Coordinates of C-alpha atoms in Angstrom, one line a residue:
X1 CA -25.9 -45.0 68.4
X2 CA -27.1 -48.3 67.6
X3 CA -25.6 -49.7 64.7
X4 CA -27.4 -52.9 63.8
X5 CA -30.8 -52.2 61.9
X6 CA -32.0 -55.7 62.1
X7 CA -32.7 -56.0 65.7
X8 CA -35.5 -56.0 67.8
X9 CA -35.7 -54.7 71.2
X10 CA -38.2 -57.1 73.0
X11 CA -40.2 -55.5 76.1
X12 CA -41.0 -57.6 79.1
X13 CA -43.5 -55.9 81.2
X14 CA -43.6 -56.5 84.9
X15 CA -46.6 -54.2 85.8
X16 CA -48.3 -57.4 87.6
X17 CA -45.2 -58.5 89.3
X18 CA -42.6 -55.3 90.0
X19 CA -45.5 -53.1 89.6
X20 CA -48.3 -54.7 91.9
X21 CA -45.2 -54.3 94.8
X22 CA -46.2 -50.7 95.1
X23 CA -47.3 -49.7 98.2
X24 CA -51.5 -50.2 98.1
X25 CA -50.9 -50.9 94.4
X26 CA -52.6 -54.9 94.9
X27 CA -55.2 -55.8 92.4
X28 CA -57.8 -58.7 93.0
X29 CA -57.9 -61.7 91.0
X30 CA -60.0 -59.9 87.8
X31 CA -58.5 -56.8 87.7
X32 CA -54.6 -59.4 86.9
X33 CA -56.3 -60.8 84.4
X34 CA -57.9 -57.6 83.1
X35 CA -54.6 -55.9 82.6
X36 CA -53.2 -59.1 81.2
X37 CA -55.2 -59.1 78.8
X38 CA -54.5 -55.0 77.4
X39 CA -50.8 -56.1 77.4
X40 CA -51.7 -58.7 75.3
X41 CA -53.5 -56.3 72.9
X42 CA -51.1 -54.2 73.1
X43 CA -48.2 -56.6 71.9
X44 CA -45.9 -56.7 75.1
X45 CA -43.9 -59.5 74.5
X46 CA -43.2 -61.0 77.9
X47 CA -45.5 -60.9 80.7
X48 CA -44.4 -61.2 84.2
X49 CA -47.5 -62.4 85.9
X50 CA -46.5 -62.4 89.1
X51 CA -44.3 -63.9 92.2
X52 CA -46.1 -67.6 92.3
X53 CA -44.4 -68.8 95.7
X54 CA -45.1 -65.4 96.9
X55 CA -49.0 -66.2 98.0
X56 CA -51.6 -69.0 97.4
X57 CA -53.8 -65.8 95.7
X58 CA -50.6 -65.0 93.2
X59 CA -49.8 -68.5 92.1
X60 CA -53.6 -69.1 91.3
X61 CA -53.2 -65.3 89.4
X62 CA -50.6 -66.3 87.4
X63 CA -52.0 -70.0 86.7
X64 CA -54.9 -68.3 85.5
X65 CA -52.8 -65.7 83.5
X66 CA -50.9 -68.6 81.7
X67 CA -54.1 -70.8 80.8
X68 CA -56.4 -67.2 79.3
X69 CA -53.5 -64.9 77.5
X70 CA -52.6 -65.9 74.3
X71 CA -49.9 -64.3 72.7
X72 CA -46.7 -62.9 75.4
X73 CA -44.5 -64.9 77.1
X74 CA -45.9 -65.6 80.5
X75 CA -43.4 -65.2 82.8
X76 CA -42.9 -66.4 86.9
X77 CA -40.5 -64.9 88.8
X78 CA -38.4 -66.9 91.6
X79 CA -35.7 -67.2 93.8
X80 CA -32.7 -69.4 93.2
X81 CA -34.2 -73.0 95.0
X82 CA -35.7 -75.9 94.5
X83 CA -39.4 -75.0 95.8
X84 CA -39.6 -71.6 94.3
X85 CA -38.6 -73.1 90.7
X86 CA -40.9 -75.7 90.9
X87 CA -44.1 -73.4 92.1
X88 CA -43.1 -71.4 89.3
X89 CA -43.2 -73.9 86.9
X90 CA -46.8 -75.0 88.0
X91 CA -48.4 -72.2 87.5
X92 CA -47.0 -71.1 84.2
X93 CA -46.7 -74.6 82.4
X94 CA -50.0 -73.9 80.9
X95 CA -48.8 -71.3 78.6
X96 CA -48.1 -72.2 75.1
X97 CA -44.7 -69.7 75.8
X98 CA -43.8 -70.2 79.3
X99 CA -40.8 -68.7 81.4
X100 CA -39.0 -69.3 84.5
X101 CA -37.2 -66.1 85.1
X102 CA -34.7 -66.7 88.5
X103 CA -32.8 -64.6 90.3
X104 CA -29.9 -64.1 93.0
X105 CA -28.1 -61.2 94.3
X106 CA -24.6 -61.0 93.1
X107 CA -23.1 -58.0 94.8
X108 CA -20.6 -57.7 97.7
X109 CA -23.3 -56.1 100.0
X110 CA -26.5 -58.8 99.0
X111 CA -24.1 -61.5 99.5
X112 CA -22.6 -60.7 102.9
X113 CA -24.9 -58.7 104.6
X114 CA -28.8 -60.4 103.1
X115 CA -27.7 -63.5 101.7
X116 CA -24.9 -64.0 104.2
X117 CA -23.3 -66.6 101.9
X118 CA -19.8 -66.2 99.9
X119 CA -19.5 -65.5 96.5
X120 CA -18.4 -68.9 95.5
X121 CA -22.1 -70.3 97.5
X122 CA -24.0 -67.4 95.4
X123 CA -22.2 -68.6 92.1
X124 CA -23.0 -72.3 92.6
X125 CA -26.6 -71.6 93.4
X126 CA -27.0 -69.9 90.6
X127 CA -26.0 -72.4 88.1
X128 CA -27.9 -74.9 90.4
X129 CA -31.1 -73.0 89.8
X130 CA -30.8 -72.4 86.3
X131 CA -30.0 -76.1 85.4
X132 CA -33.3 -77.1 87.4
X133 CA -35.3 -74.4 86.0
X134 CA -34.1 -75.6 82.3
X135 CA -35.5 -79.3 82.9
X136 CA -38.8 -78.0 83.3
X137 CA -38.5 -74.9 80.8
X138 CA -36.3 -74.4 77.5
X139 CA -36.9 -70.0 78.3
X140 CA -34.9 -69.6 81.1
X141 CA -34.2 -65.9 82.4
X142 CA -31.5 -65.2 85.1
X143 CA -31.7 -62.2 86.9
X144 CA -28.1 -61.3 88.8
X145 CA -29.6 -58.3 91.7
X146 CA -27.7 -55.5 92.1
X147 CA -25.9 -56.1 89.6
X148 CA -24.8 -52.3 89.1
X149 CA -23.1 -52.7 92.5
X150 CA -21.8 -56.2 91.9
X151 CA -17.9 -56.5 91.2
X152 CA -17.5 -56.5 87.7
X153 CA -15.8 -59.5 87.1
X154 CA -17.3 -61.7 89.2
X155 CA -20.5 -60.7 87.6
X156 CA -19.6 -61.6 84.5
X157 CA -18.0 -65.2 85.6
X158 CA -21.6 -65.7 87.0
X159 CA -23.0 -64.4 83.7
X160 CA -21.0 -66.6 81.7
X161 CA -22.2 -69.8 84.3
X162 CA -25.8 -69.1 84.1
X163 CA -25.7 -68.9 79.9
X164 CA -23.5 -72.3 80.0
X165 CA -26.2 -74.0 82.4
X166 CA -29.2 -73.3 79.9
X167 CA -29.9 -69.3 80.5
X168 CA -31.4 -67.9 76.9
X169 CA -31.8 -64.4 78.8
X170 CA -29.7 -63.0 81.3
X171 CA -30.8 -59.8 83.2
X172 CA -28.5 -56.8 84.5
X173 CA -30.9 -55.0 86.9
X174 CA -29.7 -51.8 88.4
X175 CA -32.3 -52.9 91.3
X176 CA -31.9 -49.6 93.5
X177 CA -31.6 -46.9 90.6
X178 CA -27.9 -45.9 91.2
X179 CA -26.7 -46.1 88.0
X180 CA -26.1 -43.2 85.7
X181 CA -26.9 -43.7 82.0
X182 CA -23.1 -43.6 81.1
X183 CA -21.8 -45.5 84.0
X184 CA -24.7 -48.5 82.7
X185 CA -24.5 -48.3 79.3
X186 CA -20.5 -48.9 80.0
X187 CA -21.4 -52.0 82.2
X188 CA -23.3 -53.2 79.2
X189 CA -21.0 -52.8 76.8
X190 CA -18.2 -54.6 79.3
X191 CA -20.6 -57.3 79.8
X192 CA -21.2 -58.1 75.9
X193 CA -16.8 -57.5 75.5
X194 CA -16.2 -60.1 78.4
X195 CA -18.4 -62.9 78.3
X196 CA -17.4 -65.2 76.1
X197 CA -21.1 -67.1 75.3
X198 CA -23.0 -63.7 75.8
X199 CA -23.8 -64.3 72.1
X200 CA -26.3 -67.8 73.2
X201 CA -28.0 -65.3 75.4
X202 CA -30.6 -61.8 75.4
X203 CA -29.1 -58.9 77.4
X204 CA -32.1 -57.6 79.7
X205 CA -31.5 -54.2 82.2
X206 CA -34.8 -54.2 84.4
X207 CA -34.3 -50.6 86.1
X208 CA -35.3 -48.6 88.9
X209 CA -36.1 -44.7 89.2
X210 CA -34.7 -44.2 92.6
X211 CA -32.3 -41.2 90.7
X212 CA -35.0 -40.3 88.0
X213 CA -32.8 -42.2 85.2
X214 CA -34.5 -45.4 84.9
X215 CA -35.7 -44.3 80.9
X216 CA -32.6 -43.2 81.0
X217 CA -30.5 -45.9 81.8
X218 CA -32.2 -48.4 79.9
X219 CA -31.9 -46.4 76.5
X220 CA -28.0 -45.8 77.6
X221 CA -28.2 -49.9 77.5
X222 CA -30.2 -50.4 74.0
X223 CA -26.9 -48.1 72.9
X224 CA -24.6 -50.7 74.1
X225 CA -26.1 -53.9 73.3
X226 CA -29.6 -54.5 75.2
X227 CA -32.4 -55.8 73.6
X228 CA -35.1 -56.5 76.5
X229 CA -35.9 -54.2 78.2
X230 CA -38.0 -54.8 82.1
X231 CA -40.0 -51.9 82.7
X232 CA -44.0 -51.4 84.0
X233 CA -46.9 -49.1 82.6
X234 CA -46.5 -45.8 84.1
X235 CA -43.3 -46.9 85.9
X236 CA -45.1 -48.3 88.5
X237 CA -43.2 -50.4 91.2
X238 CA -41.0 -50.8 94.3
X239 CA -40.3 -47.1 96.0
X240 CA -39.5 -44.9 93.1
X241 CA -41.1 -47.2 90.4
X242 CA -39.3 -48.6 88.1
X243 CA -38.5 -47.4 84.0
X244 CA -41.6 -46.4 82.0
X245 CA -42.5 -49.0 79.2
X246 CA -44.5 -45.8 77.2
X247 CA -41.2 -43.3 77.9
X248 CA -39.0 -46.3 76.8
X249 CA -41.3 -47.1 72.9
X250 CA -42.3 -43.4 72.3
X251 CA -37.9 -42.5 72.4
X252 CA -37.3 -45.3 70.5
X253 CA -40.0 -44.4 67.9
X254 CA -39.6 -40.8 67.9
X255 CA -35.7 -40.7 67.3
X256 CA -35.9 -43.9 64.4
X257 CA -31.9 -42.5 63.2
X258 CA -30.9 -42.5 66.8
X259 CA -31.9 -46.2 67.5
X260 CA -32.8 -47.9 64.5
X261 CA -34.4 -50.9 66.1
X262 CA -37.5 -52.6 65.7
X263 CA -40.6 -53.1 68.4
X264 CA -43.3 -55.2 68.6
X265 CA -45.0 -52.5 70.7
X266 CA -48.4 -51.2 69.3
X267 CA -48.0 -48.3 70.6
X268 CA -51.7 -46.8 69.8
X269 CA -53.0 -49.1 73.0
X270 CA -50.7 -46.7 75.1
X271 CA -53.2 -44.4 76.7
X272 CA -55.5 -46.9 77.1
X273 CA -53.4 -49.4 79.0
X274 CA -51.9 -46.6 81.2
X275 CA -56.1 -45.3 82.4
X276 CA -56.4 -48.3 82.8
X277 CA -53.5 -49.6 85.4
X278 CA -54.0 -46.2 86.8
X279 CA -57.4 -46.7 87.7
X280 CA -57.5 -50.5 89.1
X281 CA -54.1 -49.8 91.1
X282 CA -55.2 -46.6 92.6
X283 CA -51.5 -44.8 91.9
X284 CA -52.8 -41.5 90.1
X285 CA -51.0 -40.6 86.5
X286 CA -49.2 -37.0 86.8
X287 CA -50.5 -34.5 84.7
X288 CA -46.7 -33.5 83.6
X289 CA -46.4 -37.2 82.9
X290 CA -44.5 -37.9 80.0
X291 CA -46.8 -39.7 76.9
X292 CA -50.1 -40.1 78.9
X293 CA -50.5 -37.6 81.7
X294 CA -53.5 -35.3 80.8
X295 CA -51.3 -32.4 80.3
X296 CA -48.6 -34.3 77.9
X297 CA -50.9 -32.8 74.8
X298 CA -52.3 -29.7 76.3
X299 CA -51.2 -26.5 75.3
X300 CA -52.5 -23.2 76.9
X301 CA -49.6 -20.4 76.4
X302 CA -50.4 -18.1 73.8
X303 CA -47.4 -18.8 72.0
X304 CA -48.0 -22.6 72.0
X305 CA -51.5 -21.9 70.5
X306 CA -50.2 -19.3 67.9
X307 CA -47.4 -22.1 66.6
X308 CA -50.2 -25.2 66.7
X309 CA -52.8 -23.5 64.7
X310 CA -50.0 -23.2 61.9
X311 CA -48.2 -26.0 62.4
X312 CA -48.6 -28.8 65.5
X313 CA -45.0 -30.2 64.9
X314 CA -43.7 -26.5 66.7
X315 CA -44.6 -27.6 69.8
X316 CA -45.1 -31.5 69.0
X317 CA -42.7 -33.8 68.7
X318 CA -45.4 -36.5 68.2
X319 CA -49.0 -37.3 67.7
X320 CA -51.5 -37.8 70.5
X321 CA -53.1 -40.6 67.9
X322 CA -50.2 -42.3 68.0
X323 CA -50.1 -42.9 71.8
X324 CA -54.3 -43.2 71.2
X325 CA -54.6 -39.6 72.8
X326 CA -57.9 -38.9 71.1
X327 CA -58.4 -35.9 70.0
X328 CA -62.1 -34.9 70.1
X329 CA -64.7 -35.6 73.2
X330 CA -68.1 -37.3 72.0
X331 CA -70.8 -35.1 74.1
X332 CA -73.3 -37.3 75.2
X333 CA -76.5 -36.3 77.8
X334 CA -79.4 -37.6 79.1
X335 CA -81.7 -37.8 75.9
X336 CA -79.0 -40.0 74.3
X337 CA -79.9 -43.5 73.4
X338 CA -78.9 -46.8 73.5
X339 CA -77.7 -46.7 69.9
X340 CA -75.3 -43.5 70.6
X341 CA -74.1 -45.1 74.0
X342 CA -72.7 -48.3 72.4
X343 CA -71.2 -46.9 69.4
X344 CA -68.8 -44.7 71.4
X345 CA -68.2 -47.5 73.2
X346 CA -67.2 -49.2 70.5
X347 CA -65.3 -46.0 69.2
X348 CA -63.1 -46.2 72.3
X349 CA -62.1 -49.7 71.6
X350 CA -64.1 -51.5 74.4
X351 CA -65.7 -54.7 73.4
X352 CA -67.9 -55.9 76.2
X353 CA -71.0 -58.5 76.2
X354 CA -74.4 -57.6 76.0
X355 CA -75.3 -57.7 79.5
X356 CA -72.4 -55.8 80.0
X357 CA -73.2 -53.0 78.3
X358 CA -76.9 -52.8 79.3
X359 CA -75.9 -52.3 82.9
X360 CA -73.4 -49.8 81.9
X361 CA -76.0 -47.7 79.7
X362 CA -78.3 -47.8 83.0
X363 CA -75.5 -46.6 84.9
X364 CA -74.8 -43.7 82.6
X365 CA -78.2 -42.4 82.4
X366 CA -78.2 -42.3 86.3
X367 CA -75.0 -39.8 85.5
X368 CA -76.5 -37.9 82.6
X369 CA -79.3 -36.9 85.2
X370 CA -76.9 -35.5 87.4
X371 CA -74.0 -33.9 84.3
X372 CA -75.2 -31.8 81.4
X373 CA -72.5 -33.7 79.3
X374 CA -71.3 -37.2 79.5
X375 CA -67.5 -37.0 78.4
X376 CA -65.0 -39.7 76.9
X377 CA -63.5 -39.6 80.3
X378 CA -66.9 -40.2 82.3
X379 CA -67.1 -43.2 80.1
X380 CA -63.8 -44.6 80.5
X381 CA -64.1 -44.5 84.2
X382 CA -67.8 -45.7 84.1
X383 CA -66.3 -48.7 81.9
X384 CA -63.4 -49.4 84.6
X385 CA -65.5 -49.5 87.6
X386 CA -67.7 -52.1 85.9
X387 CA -65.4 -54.8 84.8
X388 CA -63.0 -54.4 88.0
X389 CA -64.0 -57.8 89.2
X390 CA -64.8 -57.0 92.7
X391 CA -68.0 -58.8 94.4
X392 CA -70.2 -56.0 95.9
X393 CA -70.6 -57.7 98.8
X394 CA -72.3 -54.2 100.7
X395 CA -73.9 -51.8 98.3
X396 CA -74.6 -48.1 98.9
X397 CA -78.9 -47.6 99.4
X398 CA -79.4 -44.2 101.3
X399 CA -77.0 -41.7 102.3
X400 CA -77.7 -38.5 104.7
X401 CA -75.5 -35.9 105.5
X402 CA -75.6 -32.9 107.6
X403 CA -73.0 -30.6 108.1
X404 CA -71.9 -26.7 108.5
X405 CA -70.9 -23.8 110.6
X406 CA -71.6 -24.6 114.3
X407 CA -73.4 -28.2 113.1
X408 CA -71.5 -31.0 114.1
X409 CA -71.0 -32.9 111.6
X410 CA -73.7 -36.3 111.4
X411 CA -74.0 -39.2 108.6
X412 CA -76.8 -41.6 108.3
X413 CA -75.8 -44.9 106.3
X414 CA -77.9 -47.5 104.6
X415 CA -75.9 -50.2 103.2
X416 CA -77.7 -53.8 101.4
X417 CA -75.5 -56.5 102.4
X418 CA -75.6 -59.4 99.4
X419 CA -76.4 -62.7 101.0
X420 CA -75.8 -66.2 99.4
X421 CA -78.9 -67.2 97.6
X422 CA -79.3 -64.3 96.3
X423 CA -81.0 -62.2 99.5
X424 CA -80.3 -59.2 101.4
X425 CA -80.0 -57.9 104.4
X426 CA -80.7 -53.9 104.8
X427 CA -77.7 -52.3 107.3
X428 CA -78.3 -49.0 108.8
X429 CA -76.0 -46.6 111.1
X430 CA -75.6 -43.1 112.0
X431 CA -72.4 -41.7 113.4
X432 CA -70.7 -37.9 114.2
X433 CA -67.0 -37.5 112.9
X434 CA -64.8 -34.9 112.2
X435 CA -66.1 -33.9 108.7
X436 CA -68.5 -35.5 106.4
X437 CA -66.6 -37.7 105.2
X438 CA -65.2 -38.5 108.4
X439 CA -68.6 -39.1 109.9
X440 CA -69.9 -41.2 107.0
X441 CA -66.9 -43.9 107.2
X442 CA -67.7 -43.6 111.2
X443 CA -71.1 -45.0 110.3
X444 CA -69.4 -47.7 107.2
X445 CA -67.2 -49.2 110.5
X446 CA -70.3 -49.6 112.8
X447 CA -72.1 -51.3 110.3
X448 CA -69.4 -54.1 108.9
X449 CA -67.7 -54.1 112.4
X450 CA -64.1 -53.4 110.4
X451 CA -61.5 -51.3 111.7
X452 CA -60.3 -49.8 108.9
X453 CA -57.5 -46.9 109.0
X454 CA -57.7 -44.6 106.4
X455 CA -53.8 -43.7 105.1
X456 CA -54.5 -42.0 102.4
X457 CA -57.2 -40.0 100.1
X458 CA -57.6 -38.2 96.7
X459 CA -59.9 -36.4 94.8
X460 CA -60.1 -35.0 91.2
X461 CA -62.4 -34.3 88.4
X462 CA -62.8 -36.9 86.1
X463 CA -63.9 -34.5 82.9
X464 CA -64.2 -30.8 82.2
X465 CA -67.6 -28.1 83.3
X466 CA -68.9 -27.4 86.7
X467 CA -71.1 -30.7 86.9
X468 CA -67.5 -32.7 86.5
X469 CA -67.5 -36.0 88.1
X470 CA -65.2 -36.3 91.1
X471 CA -63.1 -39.0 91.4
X472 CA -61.8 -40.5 94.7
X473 CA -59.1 -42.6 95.6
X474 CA -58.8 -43.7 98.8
X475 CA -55.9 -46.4 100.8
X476 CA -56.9 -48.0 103.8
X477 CA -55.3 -50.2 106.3
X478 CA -56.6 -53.4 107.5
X479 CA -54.5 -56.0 109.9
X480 CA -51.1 -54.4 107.9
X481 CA -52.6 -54.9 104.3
X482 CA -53.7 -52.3 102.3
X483 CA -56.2 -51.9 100.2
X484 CA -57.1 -48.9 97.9
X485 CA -60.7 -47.9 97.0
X486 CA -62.4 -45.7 94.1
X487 CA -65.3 -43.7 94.1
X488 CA -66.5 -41.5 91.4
X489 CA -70.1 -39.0 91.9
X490 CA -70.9 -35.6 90.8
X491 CA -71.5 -35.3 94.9
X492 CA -67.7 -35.7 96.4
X493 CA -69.2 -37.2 99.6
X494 CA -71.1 -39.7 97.7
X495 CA -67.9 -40.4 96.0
X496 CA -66.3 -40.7 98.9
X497 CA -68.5 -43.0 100.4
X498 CA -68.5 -45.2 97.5
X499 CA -64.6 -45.3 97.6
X500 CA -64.7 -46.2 101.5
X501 CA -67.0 -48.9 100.3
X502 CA -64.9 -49.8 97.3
X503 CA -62.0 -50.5 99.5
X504 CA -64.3 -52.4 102.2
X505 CA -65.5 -55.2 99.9
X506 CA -62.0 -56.2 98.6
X507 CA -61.1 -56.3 102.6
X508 CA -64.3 -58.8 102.6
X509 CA -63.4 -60.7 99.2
X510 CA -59.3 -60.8 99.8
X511 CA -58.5 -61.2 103.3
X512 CA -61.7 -62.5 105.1
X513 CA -63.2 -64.7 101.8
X514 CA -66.4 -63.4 101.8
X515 CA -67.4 -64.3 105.6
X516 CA -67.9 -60.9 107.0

């Protein structure tokens, strides 16, 4: 158990950084900023913005980052040398509370086999980096990969270094999720025994799920000395994902005797934050997710009903509100007004300009014609899809499908391609394909001249009733990039199509600039 009641156990999210590294997980420029932002308001303390050598597009991200969020640390993550550091540094020296978070692999295998160096090279580029990023930066961070693999004591001499040459954080990552909580929490504990200045210095663990444990092994390292913690919204991130920020603050609250420690977390912008890196990454929330997956407040067994309607703590163990679960669905239709429209907007939380919210009232009465009931969840989405941040360059204008039994199946397309100076060109194409959907995306490709692969597609209601809107998320391929796409209609090929077209315009916008 923890024993000292006056700490605080700082979170450093790395949902832009660790997080965007998921496979068709890339957000554009907007969509960074957007989600910057909700970690700001909902009190994350660090911010990794992102890998600034990594791309031109990145460092401009996390410049950006560092000049609009007020509040969090904005972090930069690099590798141990000169010209990573200094990019870093460049794009996050407009923060009011920069970082320069470094990093080097310190085990056996890294060293030999990736880094091909020896462990004396490894140690003595380590200190090198950290002294060079501490000219530019008193908040230096030192990451030591694989450091659950790494020989104990020589990861602790190169702990010990790092802290003498200017580190104020050092972090212990169990990068590949091998760990066991016991086996971690004990490397902790060893760490904060053996090194003689760990005192000068944070203890960070920045864990992976590869074994299911990384909530795990992050609390087993709170117990033994911890107190930041690397994790991402919906544990998002490299294979497996890495430990669950909302899993991590929900434990922590729920069991208060267990780990008397204190937060900065507000933990009400939970739900919120998690819809919403859900729906700009594409990576679709479980429903048996723990905290905010749709069915982590639903009860339908008998029982479970009996024990709620007397008493919700039998079955539980915390409050939807206090994750901002609401509890109630505002039914809104098509003779609703503007009045009713922006007050549950502004129930929900969202505070959006003017112009904003007109062309998001339009686009709602288009959906209360189609849906007998407008739900919280129609709105959310409606809300998402409007501030994403991606330039239409082609628009949807006409869509015809035929298909059935002994039909083969035939779409007709009419897309409006935007022009500079504010004209338009009309596109239209017709095309056979496998399905509907198949044959519609045949006709997308003859009119932008793209040849786009599509690796992966999903579909789900967005909200409750027969009229629900469906929701589709698509992942395309495009010269070995991918891209992901969202669509929502109460049609599913109309979705569909708007998800292929999604997905198209950020190919246009990211990659090609536009020029298509």
């Amino acid at each position: 158990m923890v024993k000292n009641k006056k700490d605080t156990v700082v979170f450093f999210d790395t949902t832009l950084r660790d997080g965007e590294q998921s496979p068709g997980a890339s957000m554009t420029f907007q969509e960074k900023l957007l989600v910057a932002q909700q970690l700001a308001a909902m009190n994350v303390d660090i911010i990794e913005a992102g890998f600034p050598i990594s791309s031109t597009g990145d460092f401009e991200s996390v410049k950006s980052i560092a000049k609009q969020v007020e509040g969090p640390v904005i972090c930069g993550l690099c590798r141990a040398n000169e010209k990573d550091i200094t990019t870093c540094w460049n794009a996050i020296k407009y923060s009011k509370k920069p970082r320069i978070h470094t990093f080097i692999a310190t085990s056996d295998l890294h060293i030999e086999k990736k880094l091909q160096k020896t462990r004396q090279q490894v140690f003595d580029m380590a200190v090198k980096a950290v002294k060079l990023a501490k000219s530019f930066c008193d908040d230096v961070e030192f990451s030591a990969e694989d450091a659950s693999r790494s020989d104990v004591e020589y990861l602790c001499s190169v702990v010990e270094a790092v802290i003498e040459a200017g580190a104020t954080t050092v972090n212990i990552p169990d990068t590949v999720g091998y760990s066991i909580p016991s086996e971690f929490g004990k490397l902790i504990a060893t760490i904060k025994q053996n090194v003689k200045n760990i005192d000068k210095a944070v203890i960070s663990v920045h864990c992976h799920n590869d074994l299911g444990l990384g909530v795990a092994n992050s609390l087993a390292a709170i117990e033994n000395g911890a107190r930041q913690i690397e994790c991402t919204i919906n544990g998002i991130g490299e294979r497996a994902g890495n430990a669950a920020l909302e899993e991590i603050v929900m434990a922590i609250k729920t069991k208060p005797l267990f780990y008397p420690v204190s937060y900065n977390i507000k933990t009400k912008e939970i739900y919120k934050t998690s819809k919403l890196v859900s729906n700009l990454t594409g990576v679709v929330v479980q429903p048996n997710k723990a905290i905010v997956g749709i069915n982590a407040f639903a009860h339908e067994s008998g029982i479970h009903q009996d024990g709620m309607l007397k008493d919700k703590s039998t079955y539980e163990i915390m409050s939807p509100q206090d994750v901002g679960v609401p509890e109630s669905m505002l039914v809104l239709g098509k003779h609703s007004g503007r009045h009713a429209f922006f007050k549950r907007l502004k129930d929900l939380g969202y505070k959006l300009e003017p112009n904003v919210m007109e062309d998001l009232f339009a686009k709602f009465k288009l959906l209360a014609d189609k849906k007998k009931c407008i739900f919280d969840d129609d709105i959310d989405s409606l809300v998402e899809q409007g501030v994403s941040g991606v330039k239409e360059i082609y628009s949807v204008d006409y869509v015809n499908v035929t298909s059935g039994v002994g039909v083969i199946p035939t779409a007709t397309i009419r897309l409006i391609k935007n022009l500079k100076n504010n004209k338009s060109e009309v596109l239209q194409e017709a095309a056979c394909g496998a399905g509907p959907v198949d044959a519609a995306y045949r006709a997308v490709d003859k009119i932008t001249g793209l040849k786009v692969d599509l690796t992966d597609y999903t579909l789900r209601a967005v909200s409750g009733g027969e009229d629900a809107q469906g929701e589709v998320n698509i992942k395309v391929k495009f010269e070995d990039a991918v891209y992901t796409g969202k669509g929502m209609s109460t049609d599913i090929v109309e979705a569909s199509i708007n998800a292929y077209v999604h997905a198209v315009n950020k190919i246009v916008v990211m990659q090609l600039g536009g020029k298509k």
